[in-house]
Structure formats: structure tokens, C-alpha cells
PDB file of C-alpha atoms (C1' of nucleotides) in Angstrom:
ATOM      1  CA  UNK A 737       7.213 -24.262 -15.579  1.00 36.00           C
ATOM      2  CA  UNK A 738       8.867 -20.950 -16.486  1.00 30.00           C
ATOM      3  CA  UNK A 739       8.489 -18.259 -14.636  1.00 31.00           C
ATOM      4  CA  UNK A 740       7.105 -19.066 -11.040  1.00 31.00           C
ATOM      5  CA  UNK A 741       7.241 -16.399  -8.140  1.00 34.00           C
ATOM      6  CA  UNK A 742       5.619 -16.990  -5.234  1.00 34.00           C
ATOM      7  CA  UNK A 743       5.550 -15.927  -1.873  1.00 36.00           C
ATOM      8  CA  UNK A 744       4.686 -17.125   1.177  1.00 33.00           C
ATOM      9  CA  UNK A 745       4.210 -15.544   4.575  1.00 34.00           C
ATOM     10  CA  UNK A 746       3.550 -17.423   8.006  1.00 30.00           C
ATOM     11  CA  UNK A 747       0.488 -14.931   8.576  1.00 31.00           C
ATOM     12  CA  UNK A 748       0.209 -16.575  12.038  1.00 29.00           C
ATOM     13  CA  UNK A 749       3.324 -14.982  12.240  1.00 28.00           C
ATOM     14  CA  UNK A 750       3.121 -11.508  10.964  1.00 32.00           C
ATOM     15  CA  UNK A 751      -0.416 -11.598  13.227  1.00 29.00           C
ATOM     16  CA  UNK A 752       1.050 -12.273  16.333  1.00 28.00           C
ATOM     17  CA  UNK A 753       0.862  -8.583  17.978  1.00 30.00           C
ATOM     18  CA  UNK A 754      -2.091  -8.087  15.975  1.00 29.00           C
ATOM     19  CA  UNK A 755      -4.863  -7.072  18.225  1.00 28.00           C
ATOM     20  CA  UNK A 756      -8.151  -6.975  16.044  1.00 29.00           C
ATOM     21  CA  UNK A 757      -8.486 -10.516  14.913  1.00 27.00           C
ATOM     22  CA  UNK A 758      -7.944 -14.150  14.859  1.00 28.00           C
ATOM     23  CA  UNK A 759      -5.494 -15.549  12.672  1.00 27.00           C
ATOM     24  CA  UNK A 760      -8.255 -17.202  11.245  1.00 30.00           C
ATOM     25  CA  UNK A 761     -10.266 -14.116   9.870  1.00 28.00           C
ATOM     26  CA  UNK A 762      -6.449 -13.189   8.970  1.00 30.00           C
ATOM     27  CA  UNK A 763      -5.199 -14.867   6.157  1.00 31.00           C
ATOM     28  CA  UNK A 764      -5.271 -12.828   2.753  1.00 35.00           C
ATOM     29  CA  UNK A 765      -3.357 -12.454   0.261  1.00 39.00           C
ATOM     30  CA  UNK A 766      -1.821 -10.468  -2.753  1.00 41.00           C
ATOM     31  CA  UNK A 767      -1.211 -11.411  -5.942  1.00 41.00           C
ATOM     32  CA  UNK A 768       2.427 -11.025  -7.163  1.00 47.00           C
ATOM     33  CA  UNK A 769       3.297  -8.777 -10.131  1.00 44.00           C
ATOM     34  CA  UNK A 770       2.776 -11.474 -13.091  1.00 41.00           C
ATOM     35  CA  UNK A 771       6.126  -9.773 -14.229  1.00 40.00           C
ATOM     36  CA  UNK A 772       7.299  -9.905 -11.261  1.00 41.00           C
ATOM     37  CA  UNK A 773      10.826 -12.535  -9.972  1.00 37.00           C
ATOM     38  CA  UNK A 774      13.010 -12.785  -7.859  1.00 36.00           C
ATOM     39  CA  UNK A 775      16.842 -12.247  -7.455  1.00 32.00           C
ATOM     40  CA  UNK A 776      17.412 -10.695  -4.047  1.00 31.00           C
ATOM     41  CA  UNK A 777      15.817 -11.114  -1.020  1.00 31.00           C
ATOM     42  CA  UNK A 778      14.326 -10.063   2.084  1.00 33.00           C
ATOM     43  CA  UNK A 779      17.120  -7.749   4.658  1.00 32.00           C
ATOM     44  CA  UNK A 780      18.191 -10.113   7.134  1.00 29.00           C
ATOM     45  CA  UNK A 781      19.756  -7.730   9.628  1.00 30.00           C
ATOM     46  CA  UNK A 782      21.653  -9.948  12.038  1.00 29.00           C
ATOM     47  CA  UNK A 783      20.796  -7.635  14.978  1.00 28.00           C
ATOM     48  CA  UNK A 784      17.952  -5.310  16.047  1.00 29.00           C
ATOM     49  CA  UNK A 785      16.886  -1.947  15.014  1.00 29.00           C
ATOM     50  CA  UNK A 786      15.512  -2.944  11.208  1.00 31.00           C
ATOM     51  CA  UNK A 787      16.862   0.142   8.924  1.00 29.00           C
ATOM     52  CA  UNK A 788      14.062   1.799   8.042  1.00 29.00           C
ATOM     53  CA  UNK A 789      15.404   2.471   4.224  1.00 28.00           C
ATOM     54  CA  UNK A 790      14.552  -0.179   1.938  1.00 28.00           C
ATOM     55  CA  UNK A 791      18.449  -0.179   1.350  1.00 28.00           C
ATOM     56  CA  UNK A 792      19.272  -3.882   0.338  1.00 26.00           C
ATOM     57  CA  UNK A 793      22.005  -5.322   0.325  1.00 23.00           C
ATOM     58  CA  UNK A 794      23.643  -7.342   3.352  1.00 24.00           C
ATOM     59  CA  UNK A 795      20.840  -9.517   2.194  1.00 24.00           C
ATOM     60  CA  UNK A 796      21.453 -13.534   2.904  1.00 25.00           C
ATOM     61  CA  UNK A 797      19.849 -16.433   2.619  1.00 26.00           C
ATOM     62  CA  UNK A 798      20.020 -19.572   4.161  1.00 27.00           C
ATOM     63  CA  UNK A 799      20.658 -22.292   1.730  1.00 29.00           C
ATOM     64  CA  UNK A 800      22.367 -20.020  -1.018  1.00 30.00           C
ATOM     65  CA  UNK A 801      25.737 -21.179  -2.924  1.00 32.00           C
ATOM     66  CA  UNK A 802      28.286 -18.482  -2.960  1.00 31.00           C
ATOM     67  CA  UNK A 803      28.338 -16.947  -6.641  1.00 33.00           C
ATOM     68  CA  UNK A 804      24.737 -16.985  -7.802  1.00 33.00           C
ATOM     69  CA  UNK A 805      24.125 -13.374  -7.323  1.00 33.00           C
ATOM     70  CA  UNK A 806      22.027 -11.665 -10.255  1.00 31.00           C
ATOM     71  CA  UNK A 807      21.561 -15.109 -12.148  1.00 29.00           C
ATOM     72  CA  UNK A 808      20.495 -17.336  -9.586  1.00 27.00           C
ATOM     73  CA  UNK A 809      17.613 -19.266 -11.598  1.00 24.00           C
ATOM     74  CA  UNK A 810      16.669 -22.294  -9.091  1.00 22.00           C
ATOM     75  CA  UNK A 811      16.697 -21.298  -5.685  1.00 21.00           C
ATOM     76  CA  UNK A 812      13.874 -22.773  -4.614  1.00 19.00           C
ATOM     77  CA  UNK A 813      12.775 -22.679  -1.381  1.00 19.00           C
ATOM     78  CA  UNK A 814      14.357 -20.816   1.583  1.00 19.00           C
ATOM     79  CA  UNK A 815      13.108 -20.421   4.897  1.00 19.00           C
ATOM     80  CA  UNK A 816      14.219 -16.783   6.491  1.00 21.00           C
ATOM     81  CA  UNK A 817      13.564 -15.281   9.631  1.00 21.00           C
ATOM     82  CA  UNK A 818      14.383 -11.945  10.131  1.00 24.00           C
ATOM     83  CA  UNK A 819      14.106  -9.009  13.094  1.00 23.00           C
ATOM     84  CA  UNK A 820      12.118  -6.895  10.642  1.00 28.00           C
ATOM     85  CA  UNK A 821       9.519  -9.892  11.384  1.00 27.00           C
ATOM     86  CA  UNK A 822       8.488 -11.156  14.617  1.00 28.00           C
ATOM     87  CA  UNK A 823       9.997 -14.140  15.947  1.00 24.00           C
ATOM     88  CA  UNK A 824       8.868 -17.570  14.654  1.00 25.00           C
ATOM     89  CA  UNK A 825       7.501 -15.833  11.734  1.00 29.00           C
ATOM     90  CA  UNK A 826       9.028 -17.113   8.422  1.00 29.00           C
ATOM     91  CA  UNK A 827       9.133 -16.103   4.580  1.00 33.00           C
ATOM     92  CA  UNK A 828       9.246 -19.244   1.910  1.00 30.00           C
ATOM     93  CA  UNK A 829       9.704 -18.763  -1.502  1.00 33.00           C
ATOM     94  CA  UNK A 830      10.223 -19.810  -4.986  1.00 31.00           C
ATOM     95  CA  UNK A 831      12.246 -17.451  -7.138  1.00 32.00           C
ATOM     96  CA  UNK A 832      13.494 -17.386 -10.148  1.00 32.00           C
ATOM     97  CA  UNK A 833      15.736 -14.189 -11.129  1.00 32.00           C
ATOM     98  CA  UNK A 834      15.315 -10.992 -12.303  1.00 37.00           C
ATOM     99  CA  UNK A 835      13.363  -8.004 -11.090  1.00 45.00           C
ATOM    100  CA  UNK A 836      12.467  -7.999  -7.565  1.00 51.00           C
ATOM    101  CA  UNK A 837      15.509  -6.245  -5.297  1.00 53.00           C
ATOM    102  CA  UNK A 838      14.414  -5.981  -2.124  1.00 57.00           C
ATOM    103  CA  UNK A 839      11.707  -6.879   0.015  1.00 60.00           C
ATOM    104  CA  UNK A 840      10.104  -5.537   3.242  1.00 61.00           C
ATOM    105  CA  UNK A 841       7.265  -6.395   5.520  1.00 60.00           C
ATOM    106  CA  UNK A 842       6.330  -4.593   8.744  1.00 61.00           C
ATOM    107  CA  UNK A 843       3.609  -5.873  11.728  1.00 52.00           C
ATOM    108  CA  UNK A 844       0.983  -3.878  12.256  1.00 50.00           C
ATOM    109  CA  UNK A 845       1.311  -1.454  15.313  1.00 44.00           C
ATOM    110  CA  UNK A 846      -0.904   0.425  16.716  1.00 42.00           C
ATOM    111  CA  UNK A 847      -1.793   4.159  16.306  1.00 40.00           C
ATOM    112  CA  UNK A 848      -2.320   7.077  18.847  1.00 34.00           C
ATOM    113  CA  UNK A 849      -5.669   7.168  17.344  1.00 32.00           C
ATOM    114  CA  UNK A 850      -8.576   4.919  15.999  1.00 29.00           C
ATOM    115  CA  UNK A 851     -11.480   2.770  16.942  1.00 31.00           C
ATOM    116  CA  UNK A 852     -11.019  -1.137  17.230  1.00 30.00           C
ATOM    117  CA  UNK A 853     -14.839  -1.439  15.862  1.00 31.00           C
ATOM    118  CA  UNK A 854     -13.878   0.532  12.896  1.00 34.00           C
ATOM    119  CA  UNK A 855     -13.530  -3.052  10.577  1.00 33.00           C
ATOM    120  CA  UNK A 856     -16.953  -3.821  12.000  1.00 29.00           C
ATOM    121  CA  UNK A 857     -18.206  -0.462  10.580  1.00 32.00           C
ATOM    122  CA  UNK A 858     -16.704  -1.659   7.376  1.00 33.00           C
ATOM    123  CA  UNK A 859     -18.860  -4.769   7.310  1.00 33.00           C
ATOM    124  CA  UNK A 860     -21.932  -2.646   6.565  1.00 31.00           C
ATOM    125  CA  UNK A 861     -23.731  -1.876   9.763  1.00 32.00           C
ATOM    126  CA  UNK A 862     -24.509   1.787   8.947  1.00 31.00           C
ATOM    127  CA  UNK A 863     -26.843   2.231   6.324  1.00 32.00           C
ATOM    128  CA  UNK A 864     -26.673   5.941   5.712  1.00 36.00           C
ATOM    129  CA  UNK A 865     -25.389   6.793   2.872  1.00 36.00           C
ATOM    130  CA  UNK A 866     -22.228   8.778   3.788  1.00 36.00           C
ATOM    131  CA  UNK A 867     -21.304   7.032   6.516  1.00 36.00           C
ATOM    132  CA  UNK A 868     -21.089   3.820   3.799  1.00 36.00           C
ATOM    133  CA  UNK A 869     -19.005   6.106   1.132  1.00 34.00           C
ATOM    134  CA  UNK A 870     -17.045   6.911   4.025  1.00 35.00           C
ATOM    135  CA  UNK A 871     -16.243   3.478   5.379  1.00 35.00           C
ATOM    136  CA  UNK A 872     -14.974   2.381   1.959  1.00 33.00           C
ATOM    137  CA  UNK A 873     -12.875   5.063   1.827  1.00 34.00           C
ATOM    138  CA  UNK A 874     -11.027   4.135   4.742  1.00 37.00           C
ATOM    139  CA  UNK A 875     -10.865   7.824   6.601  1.00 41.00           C
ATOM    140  CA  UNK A 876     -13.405  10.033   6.890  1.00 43.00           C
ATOM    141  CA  UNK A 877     -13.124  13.743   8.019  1.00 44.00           C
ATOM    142  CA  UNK A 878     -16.115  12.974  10.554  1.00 42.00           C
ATOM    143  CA  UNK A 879     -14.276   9.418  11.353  1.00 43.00           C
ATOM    144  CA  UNK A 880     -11.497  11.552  11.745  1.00 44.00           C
ATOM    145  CA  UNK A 881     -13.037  13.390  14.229  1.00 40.00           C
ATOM    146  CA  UNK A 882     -14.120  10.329  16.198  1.00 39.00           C
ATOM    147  CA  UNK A 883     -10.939   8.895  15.943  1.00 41.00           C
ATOM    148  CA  UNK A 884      -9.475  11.265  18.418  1.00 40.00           C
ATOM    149  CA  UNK A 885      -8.556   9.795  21.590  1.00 39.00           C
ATOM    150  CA  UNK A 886      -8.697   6.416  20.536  1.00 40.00           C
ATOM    151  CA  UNK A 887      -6.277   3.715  19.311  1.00 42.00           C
ATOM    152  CA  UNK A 888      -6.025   2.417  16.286  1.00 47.00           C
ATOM    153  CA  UNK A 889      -4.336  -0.502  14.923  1.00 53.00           C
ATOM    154  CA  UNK A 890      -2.541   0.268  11.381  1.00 62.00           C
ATOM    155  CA  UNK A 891      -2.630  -2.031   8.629  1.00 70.00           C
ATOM    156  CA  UNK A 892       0.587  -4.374   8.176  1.00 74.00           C
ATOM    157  CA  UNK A 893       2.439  -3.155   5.578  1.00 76.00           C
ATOM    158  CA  UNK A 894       4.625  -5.217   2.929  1.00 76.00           C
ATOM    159  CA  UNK A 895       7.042  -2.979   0.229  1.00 79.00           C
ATOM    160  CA  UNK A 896       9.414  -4.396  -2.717  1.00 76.00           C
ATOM    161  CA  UNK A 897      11.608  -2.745  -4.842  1.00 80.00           C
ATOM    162  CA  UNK A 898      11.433  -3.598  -8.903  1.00 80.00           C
ATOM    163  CA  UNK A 899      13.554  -2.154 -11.698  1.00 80.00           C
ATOM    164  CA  UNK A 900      10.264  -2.009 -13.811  1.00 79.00           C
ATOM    165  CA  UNK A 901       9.665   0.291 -16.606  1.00 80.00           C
ATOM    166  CA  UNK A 902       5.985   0.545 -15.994  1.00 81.00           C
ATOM    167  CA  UNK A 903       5.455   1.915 -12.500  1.00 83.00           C
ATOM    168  CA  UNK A 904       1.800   0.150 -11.515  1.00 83.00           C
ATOM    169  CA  UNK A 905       2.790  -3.746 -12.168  1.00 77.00           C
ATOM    170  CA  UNK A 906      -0.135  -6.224 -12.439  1.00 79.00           C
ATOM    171  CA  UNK A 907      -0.721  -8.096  -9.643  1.00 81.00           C
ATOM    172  CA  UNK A 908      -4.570  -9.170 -10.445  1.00 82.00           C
ATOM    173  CA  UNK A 909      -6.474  -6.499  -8.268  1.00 87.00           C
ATOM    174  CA  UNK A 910      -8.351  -3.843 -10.016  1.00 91.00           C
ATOM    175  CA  UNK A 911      -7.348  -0.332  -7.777  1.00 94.00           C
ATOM    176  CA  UNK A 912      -8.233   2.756  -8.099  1.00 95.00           C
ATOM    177  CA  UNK A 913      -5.966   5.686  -7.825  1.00 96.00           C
ATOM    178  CA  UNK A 914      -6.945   8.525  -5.462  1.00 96.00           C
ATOM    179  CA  UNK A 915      -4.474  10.601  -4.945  1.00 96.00           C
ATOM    180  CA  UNK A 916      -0.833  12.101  -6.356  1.00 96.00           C
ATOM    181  CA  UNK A 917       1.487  13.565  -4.278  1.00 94.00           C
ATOM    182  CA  UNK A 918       5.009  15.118  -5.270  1.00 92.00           C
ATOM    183  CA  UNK A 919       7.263  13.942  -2.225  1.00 89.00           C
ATOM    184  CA  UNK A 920      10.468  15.662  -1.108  1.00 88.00           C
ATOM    185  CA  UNK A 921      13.578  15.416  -2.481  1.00 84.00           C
ATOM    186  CA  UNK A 922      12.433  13.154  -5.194  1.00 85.00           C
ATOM    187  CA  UNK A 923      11.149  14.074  -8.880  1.00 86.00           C
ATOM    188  CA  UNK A 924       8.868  11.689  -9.251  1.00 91.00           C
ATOM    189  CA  UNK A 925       5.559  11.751  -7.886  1.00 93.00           C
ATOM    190  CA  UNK A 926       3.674   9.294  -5.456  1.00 95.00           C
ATOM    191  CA  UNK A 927       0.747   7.716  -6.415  1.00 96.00           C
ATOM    192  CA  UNK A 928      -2.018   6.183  -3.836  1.00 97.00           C
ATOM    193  CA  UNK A 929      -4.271   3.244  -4.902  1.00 96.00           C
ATOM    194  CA  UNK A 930      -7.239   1.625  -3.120  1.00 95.00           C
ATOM    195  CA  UNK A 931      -8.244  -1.787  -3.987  1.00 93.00           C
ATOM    196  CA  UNK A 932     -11.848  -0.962  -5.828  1.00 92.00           C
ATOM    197  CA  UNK A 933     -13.541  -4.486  -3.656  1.00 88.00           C
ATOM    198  CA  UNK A 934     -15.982  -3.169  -1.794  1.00 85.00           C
ATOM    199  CA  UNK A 935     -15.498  -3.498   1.949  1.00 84.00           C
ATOM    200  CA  UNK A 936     -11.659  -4.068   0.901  1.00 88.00           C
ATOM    201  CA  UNK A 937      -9.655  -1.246   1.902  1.00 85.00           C
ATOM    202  CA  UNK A 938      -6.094  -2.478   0.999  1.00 91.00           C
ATOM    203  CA  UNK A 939      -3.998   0.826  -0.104  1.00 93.00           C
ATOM    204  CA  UNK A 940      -0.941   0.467  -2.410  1.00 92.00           C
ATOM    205  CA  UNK A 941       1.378   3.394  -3.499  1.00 91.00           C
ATOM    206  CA  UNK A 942       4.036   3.404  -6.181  1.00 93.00           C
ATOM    207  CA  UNK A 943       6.562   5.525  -6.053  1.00 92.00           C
ATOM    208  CA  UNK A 944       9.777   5.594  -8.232  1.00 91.00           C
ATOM    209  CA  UNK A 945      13.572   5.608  -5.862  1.00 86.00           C
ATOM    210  CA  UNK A 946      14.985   9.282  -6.295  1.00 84.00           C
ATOM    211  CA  UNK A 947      18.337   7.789  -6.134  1.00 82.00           C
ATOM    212  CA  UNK A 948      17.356   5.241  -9.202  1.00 83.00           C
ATOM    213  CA  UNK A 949      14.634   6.180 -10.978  1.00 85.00           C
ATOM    214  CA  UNK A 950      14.620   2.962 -13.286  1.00 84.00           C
ATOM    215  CA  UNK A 951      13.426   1.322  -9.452  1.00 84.00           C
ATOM    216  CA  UNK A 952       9.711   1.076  -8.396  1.00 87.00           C
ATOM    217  CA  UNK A 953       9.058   0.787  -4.840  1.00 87.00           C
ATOM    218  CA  UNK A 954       5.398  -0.202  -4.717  1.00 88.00           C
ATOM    219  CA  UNK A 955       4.186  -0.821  -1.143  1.00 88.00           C
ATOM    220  CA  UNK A 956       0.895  -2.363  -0.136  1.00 87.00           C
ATOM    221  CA  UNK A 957      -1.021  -1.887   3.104  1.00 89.00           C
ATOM    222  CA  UNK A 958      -3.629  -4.201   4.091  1.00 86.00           C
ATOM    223  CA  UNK A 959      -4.987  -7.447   3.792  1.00 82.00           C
ATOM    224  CA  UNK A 960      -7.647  -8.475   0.755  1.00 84.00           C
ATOM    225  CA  UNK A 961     -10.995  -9.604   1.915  1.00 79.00           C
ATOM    226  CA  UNK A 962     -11.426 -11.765  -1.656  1.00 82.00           C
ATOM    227  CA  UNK A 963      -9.259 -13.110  -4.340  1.00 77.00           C
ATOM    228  CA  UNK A 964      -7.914 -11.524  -6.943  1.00 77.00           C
ATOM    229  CA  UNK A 965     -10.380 -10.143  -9.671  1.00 66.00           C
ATOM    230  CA  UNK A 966     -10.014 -12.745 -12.879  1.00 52.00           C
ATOM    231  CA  UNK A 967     -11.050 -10.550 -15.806  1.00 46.00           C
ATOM    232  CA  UNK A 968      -8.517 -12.833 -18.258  1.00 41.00           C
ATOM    233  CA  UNK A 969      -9.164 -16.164 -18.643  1.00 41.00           C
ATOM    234  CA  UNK A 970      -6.139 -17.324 -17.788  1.00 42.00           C
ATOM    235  CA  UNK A 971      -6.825 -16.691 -14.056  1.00 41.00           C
ATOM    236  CA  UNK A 972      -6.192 -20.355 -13.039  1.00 43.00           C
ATOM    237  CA  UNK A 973      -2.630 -20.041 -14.267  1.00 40.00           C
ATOM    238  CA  UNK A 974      -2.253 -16.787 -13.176  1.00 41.00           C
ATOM    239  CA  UNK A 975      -3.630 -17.319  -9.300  1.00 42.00           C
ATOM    240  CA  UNK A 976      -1.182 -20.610  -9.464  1.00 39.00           C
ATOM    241  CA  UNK A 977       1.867 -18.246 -10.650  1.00 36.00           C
ATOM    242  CA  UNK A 978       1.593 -15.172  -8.145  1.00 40.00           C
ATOM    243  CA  UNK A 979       0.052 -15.592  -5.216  1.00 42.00           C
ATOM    244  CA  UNK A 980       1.388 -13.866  -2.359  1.00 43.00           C
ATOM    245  CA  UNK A 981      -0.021 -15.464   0.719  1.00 41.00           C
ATOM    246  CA  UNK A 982       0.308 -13.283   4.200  1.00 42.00           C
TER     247      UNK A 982
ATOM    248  C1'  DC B 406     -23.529   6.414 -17.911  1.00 63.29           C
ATOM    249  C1'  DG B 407     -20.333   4.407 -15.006  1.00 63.29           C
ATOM    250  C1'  DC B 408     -15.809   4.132 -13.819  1.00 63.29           C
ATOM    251  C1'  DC B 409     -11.503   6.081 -13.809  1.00 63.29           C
ATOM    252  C1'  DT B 410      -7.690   9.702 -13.342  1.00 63.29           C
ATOM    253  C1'  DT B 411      -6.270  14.291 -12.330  1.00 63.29           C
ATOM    254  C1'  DT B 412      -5.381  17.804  -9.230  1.00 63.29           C
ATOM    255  C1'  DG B 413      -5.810  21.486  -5.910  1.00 63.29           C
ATOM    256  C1'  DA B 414      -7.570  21.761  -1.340  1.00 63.29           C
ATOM    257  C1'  DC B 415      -7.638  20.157   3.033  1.00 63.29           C
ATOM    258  C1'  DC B 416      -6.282  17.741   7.248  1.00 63.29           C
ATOM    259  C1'  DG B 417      -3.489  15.877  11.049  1.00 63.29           C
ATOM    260  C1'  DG B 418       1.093  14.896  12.711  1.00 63.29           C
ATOM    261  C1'  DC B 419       5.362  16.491  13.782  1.00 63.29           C
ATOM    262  C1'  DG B 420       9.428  19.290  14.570  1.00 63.29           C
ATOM    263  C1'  DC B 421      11.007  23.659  15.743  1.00 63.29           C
TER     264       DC B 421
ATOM    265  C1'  DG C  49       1.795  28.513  17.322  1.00 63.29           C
ATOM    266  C1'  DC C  50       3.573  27.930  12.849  1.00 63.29           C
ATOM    267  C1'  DG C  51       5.031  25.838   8.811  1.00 63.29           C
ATOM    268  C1'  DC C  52       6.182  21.731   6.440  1.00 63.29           C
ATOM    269  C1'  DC C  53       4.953  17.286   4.866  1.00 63.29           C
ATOM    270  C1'  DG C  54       2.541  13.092   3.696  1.00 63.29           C
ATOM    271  C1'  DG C  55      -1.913  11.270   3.026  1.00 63.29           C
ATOM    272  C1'  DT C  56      -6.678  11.805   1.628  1.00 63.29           C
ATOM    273  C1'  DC C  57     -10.770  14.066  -0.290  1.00 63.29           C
ATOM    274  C1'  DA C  58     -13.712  15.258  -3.860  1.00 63.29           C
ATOM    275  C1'  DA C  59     -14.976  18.000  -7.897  1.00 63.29           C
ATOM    276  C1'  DA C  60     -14.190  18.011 -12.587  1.00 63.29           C
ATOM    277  C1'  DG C  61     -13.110  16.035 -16.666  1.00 63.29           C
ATOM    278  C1'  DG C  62     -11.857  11.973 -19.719  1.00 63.29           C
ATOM    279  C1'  DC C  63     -12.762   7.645 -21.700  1.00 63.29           C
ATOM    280  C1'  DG C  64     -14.993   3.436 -23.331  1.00 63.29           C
TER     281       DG C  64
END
DNA sequence: CGCCTTTGACCGGCGC
DNA sequence: GCGCCGGTCAAAGGCG
């Protein structure tokens, strides 16, 4: 076996302060990049406050010989726990080198605003037709409206960093892009993605780093409903290669 | 024809 | 209240 990247996350774990649902209903996953590895690894701050940048470097890891840095080829499996994570919750991997730089999950938290029933909405209970447009979407401006005054729990959200010349990397969902935006201080644009599943409303954006531009900081928001769409044939390989469990 | 991207408009949040 | 900013909408156009 070449090239295996995989990535595990406790999602009991990252669910913990997760209000919505039971772990059970939790556990999705992503597919990984298919050119997607591994050489650097998830911010281990050794105290609190997380930096908010996806800044690498004092990464660590726990069972990592000293000089292995950008050619490490067989780490294989490393258990991390970090404050960006809530306790207990844990990160296993396989890596081989190359690409991936950094590394970043958050726990969901809640909002100032939403509706707790607003998954159940997704499930198709409305029939009218907006209202079902709408609930794929994610926001609507009348959801919007009713949104006020509640609470709402945001999706968890998991980012890496890639030196990548292509900017939207294959990870086996089909997405559709909805939206461009030109963010300060940076020359490259933003680009928002929705997972086309229906009833799935994982988000992804891709943005190049203004400070390196050869880096792709692609960030996902959500959990899939399903698996991965298989339009190659080679989707038992490719499922085996890249999942990213959460 | 269906699905996709593009792109300007629009909206809410936030800081001042 | 105002302006900036990030995120989303949705019409229009492109493509297979």
C-alpha cells in the first residue's frame, strides 16, 4: 500500500457539548483529498486559549523520532489530544508525507440565534415548495427571520492547510459552489461549496493563505448524512484510502 | 434540459 | 446609526 491517509476522529468526542443529537445519529464522515498526505499535524497547544490562526508549527506528536520532519514516511498511528478538542477526545492517524500542513477541528457551539428543530425541518416535513428549496439551502431569508431570538447550534467545523496547486481537491463528494467572495487583505478570492446530497447541508470553502498563496486552506462545516458519491469505479479503493471519520 | 458556475445584490453581525 | 465585512441568495449564462 502506497499512499494511505486516513483520519480518524473520536466523534463521541468532538459531540460531547453537542446539544442536538446522539452520538449515534452523529457519526459521518468526509472523505480525504485522494491527493491528499500527511507531514504535519494537528496544533497541540500545551495550554488553553487555542490560537485562532491556523499558524502551525509548535506542532508535536506523541510517538515521533526527533529528525523526521518533512520526510517522515511511516508514522503510523498517533494518538493526540489537544485543547482545541474537548477532553477525552482523540485524533488517530495514518500518514504518510507530503501535503497536508496543518490541521484544525473546532466543537460545535452554539449561536445567539437558531431553532433546535431546524434539522427536523431538513428531514422533509414541509412540503411547500419554498420552504423545501429553502431547507436545502441551509438559510433562508424567511428562516432568517424566524431565527431571531432563538439559539442555534453551529455546525462543527474541521480546516487543513495543503500546498496544492489545484484549489478544490477531491475528496469524493460532488458540491456545488454558491458563492465567491473577495476577503480582506488577501488577493485571492473565497469560494463557498454545499455538498449537492439532498438533505445534506455540509458547507466547504477554499480559500488560498494571503501570506502563501501556493497553500489551500479548505475548511468543511458539517457532518455528511451518506457516503461519499462513487461515480469512478474505483470507489472501493478509494473509500478504503480517504476516509475521514468524525 | 439539467446541472453547474458566475456575480452583483442583499443580509445580519459587529465595531466604532 | 453607520459602515464594513463575511456569508448567502438567486438570476443569468455556460456547458455537456
Amino acid at each position: 500500500m502506497g499512499s494511505k491517509s486516513q483520519v480518524m476522529l473520536n466523534p463521541q468526542a468532538l459531540l460531547e457539548d453537542h446539544q442536538e443529537v446522539t452520538p449515534n445519529s452523529q457519526m459521518g464522515f468526509f472523505n480525504f483529498p485522494s491527493n491528499l498526505t500527511f507531514f504535519q499535524l494537528p496544533s497541540i497547544p500545551q495550554t488553553h486559549s487555542p490560537s485562532p490562526s491556523f499558524d502551525p508549527p509548535n506542532f508535536s506528536t506523541s510517538n515521533n523520532n526527533t529528525n523526521n520532519n518533512n520526510n517522515s514516511n511511516n508514522l503510523s498511528e498517533t494518538l493526540l489530544s489537544s485543547s482545541i478538542l474537548p477532553l477525552k477526545s482523540s485524533i488517530s492517524y495514518e500518514l504518510a508525507p507530503q501535503h497536508l500542513l496543518s490541521l484544525q477541528t473546532s466543537t460545535p457551539n452554539l449561536w445567539p440565534w437558531g431553532e433546535i428543530g431546524e434539522r427536523l425541518l431538513m428531514n422533509g416535513k414541509r412540503s411547500n415548495n419554498n420552504e423545501n428549496y429553502n431547507n436545502q439551502l441551509g438559510v433562508s431569508k424567511m428562516k432568517m427571520k424566524k431565527m431571531k431570538g432563538r439559539r442555534k447550534v453551529r455546525e462543527p467545523r474541521f480546516s487543513f492547510k495543503t500546498m496544492s496547486d489545484v484549489d478544490v481537491l477531491d475528496d469524493g463528494y460532488k458540491w456545488r459552489k454558491y458563492g465567491q467572495k473577495v476577503v480582506k487583505n488577501t488577493q485571492h478570492p473565497r469560494s463557498y461549496y454545499r455538498c449537492t446530497q439532498d438533505h445534506c447541508r455540509v458547507k466547504k470553502r477554499v480559500e488560498r493563505l494571503a501570506e502563501d498563496p501556493r497553500m489551500v486552506i479548505t475548511t468543511y462545516e458539517g457532518r455528511h448524512v451518506h457516503s461519499p458519491s462513487h461515480d469512478s469505479e474505483d470507489s472501493e479503493a478509494q473509500t478504503h484510502l480517504n476516509n475521514f471519520f468524525w
